[in-house]
mmCIF file of C-alpha atoms in Angstrom:
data_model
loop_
_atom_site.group_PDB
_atom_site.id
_atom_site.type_symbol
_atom_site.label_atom_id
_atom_site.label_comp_id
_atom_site.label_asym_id
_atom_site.label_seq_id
_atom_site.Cartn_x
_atom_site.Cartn_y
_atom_site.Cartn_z
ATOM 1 C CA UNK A 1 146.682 11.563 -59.720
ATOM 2 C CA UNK A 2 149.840 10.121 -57.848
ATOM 3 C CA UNK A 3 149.262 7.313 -59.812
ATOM 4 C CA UNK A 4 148.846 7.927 -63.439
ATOM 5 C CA UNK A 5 151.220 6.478 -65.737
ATOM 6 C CA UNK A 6 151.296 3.406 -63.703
ATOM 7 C CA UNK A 7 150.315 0.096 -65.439
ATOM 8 C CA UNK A 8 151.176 -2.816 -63.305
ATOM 9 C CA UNK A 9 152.153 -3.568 -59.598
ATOM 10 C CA UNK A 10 155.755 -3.818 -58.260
ATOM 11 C CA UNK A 11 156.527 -7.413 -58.500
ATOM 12 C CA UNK A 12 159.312 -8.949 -56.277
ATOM 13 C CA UNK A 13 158.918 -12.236 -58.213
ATOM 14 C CA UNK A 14 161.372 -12.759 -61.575
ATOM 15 C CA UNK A 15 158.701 -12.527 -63.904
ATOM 16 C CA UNK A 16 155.303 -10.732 -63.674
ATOM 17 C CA UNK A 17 152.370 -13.049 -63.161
ATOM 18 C CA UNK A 18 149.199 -13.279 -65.114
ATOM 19 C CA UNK A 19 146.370 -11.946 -63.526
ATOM 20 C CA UNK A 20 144.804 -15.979 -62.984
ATOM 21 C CA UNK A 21 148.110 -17.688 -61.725
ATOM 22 C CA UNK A 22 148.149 -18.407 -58.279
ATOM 23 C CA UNK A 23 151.361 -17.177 -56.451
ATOM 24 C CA UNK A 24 152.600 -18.169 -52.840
ATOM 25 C CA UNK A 25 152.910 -15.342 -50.247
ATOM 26 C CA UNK A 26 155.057 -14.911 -47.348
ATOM 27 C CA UNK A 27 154.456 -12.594 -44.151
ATOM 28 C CA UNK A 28 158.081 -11.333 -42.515
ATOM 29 C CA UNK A 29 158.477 -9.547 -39.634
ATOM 30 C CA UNK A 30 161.047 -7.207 -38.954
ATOM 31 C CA UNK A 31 162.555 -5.793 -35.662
ATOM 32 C CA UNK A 32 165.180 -3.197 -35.065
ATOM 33 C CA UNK A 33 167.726 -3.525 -31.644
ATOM 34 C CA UNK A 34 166.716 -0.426 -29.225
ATOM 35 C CA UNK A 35 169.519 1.502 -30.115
ATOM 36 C CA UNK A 36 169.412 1.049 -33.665
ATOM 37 C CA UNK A 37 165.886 2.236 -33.423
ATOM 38 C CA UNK A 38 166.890 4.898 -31.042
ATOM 39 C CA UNK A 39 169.381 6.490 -33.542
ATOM 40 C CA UNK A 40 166.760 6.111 -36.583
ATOM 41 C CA UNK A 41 164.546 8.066 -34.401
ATOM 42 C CA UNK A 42 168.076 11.189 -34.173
ATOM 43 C CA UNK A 43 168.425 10.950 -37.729
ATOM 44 C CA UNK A 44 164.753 11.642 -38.419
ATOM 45 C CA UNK A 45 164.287 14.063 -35.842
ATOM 46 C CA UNK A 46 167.372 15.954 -36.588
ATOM 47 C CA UNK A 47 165.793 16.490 -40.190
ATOM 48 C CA UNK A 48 162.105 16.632 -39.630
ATOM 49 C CA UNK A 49 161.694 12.949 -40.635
ATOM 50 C CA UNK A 50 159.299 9.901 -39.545
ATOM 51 C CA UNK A 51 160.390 6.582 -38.754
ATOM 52 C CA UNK A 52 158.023 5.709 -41.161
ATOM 53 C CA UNK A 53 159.067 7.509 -44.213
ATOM 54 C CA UNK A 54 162.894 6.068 -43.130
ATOM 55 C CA UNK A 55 161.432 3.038 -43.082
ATOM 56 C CA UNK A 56 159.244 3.859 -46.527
ATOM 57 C CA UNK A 57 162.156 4.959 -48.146
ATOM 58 C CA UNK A 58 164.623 1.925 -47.480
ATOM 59 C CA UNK A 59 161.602 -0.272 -49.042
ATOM 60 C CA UNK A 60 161.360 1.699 -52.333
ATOM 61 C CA UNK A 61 164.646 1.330 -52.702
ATOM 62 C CA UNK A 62 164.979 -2.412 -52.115
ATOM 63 C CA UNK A 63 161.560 -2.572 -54.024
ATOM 64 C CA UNK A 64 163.698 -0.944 -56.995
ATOM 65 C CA UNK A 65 166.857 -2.877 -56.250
ATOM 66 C CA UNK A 66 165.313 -6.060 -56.506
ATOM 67 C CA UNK A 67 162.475 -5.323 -59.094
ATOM 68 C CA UNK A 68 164.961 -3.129 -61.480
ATOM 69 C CA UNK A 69 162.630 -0.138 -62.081
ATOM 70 C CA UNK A 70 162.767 2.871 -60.941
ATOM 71 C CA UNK A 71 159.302 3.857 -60.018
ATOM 72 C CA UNK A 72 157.685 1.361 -57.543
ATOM 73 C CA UNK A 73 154.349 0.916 -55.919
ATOM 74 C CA UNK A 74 154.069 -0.759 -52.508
ATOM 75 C CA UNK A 75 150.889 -0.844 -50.110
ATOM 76 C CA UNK A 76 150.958 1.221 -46.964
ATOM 77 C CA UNK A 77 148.664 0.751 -44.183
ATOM 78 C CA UNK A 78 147.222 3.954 -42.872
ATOM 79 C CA UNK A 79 144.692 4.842 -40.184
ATOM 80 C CA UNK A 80 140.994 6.014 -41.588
ATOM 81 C CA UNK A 81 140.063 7.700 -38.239
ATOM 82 C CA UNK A 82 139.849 10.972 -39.617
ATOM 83 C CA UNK A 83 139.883 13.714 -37.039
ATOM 84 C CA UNK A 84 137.326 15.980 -38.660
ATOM 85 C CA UNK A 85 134.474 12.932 -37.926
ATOM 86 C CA UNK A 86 132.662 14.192 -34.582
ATOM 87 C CA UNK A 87 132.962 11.338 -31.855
ATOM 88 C CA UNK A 88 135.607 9.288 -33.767
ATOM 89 C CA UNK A 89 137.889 8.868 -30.494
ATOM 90 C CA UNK A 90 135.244 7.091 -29.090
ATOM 91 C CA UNK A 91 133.932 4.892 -32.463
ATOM 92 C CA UNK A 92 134.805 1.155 -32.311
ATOM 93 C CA UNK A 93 136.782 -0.418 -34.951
ATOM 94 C CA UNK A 94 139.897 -0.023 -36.322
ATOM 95 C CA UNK A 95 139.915 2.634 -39.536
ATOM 96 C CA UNK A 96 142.643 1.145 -41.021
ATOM 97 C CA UNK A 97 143.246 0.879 -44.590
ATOM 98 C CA UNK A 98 145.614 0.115 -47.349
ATOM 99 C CA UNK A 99 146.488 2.836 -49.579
ATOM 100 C CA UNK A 100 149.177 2.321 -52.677
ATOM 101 C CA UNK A 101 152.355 4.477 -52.385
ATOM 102 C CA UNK A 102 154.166 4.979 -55.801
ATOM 103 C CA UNK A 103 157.988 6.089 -55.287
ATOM 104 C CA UNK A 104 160.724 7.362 -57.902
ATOM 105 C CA UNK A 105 163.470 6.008 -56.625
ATOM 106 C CA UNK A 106 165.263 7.507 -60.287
ATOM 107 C CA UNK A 107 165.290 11.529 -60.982
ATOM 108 C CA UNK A 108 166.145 12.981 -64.309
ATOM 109 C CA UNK A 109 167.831 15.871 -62.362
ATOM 110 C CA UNK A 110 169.038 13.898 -59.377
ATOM 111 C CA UNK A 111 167.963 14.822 -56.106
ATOM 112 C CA UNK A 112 169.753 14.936 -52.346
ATOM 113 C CA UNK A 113 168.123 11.785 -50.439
ATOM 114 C CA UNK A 114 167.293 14.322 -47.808
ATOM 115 C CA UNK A 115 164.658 16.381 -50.690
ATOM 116 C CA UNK A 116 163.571 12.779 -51.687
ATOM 117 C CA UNK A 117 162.865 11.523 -48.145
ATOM 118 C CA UNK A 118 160.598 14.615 -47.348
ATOM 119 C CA UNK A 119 158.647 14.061 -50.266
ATOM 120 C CA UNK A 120 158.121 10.610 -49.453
ATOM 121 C CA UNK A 121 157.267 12.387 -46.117
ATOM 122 C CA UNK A 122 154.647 15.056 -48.257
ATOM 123 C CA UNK A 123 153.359 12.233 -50.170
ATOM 124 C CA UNK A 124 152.531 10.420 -47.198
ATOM 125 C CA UNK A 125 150.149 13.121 -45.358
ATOM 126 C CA UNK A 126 148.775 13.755 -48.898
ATOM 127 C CA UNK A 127 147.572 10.322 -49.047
ATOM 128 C CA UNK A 128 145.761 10.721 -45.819
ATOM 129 C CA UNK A 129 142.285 12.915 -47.831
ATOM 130 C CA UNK A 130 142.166 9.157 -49.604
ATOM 131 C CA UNK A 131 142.571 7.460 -46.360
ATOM 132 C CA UNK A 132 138.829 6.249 -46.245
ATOM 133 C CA UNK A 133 138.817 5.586 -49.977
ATOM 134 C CA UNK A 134 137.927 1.602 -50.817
ATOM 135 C CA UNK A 135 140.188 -0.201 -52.481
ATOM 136 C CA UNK A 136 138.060 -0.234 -55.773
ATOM 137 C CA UNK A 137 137.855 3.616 -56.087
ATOM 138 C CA UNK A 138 141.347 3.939 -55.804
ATOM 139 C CA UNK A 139 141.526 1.063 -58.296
ATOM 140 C CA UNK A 140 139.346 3.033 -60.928
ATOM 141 C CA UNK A 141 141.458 5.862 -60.722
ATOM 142 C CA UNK A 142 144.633 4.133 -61.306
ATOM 143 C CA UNK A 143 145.725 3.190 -64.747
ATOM 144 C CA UNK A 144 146.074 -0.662 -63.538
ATOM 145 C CA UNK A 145 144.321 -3.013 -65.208
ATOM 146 C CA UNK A 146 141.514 -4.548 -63.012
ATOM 147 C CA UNK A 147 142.707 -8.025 -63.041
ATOM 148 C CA UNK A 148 145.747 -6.885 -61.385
ATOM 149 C CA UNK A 149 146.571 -5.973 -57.839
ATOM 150 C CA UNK A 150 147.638 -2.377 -57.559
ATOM 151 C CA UNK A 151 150.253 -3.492 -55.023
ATOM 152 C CA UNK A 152 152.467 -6.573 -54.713
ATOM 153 C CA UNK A 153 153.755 -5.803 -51.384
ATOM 154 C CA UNK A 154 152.337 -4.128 -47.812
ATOM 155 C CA UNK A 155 154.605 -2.386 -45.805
ATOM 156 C CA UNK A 156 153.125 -1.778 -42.102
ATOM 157 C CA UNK A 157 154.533 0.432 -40.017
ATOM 158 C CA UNK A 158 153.529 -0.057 -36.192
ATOM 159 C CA UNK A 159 155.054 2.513 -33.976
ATOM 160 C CA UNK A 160 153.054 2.431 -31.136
ATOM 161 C CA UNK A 161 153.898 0.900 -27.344
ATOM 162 C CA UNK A 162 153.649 -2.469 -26.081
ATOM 163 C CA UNK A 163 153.720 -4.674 -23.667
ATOM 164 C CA UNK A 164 157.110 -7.039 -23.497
ATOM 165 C CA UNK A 165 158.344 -9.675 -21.546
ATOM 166 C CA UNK A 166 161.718 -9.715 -19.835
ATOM 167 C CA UNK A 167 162.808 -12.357 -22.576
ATOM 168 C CA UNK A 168 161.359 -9.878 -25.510
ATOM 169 C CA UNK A 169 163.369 -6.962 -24.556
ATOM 170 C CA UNK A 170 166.293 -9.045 -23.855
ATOM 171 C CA UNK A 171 165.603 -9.697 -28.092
ATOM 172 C CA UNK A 172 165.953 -6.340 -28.647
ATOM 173 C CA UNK A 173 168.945 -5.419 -27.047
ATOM 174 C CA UNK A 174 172.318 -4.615 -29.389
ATOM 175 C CA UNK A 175 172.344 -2.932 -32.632
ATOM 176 C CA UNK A 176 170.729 -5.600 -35.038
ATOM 177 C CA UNK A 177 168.294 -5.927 -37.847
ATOM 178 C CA UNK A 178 165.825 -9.163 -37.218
ATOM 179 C CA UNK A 179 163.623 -10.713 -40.122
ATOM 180 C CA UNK A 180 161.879 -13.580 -39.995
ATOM 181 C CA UNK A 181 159.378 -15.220 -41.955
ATOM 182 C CA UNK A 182 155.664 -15.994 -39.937
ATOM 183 C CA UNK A 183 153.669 -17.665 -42.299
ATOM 184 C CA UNK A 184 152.834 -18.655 -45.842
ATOM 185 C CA UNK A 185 149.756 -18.700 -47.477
ATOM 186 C CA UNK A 186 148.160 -20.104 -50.938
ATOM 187 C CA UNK A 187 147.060 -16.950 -52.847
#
């Protein structure tokens, strides 16, 4: 339902491409410094807010910055694991999957960024009944054509706890945004 109306994936190219040409892709990664990450994490707290959806919500934007429209998809990667599946915890595998996430970035009305955030927010744990929905149903019950991709970019949002070395954290020290490209592939 979040989806009807929509006929064609957010592009970040100039022009939309035909279902048959073959387009380049590029992987970036991005890092925030500790204490940028560390206030992110204040600002959402303070207002009942995710990383994620802060981090949701800056991409729509630039999404509709860059793509001049005001309503944007973009893929989000989500975990399948659903809790309600007996034994789950203890299931191999990883139950991730890539669900599309369509964002006004334009209201008729307006709307305080705060209101829009938390329904990115609402939107978000919606999404999660679909969560072990395959790409094709979600597909069918879009109003994008099949030859097209429902989404022309992924945003992944880790936010779990690893491992670094000395040098790593050393990275991540100071208040800066890091984005670098890790590979390109032949679509």
């Amino acid at each position: 339902e979040r989806l009807r109306g929509v006929r064609r994936p957010t592009v970040l190219a100039a022009k939309i491409p035909s279902p048959d040409e073959t387009r380049r892709c590029a992987n970036a990664n991005a890092s925030l410094g500790s204490s940028s990450g560390e206030k992110l994490r204040i600002v959402g707290r303070r207002h009942g807010l995710t990383s994620n959806t802060l981090i949701q919500g800056a991409w729509a934007l630039l999404l509709s910055r860059l793509s001049g429209d005001g309503d944007v998809i973009f893929g989000t990667t989500v975990s399948g694991r659903p809790p309600e599946i007996p034994g789950i915890e203890q299931m191999a595998g990883l139950f991730i999957n890539t669900l599309p996430t369509r964002v006004r970035t334009v209201s008729p009305g307006g709307i305080s960024l705060l209101n829009w955030l938390k329904g990115i927010q609402d939107q978000g744990l919606a999404q999660q009944a679909h969560a072990h929905c395959s790409a094709g149903q979600i597909h069918q019950w879009s109003g994008i054509p099949a030859a097209f991709r429902l989404f022309d970019s992924l945003l992944v949002f880790e936010n779990y706890p690893t491992e670094l070395s000395e040098a790593e954290m050393a990275a991540f020290s100071g208040d800066r945004f890091e984005i670098r490209e890790s590979h390109t592939l032949g679509a």
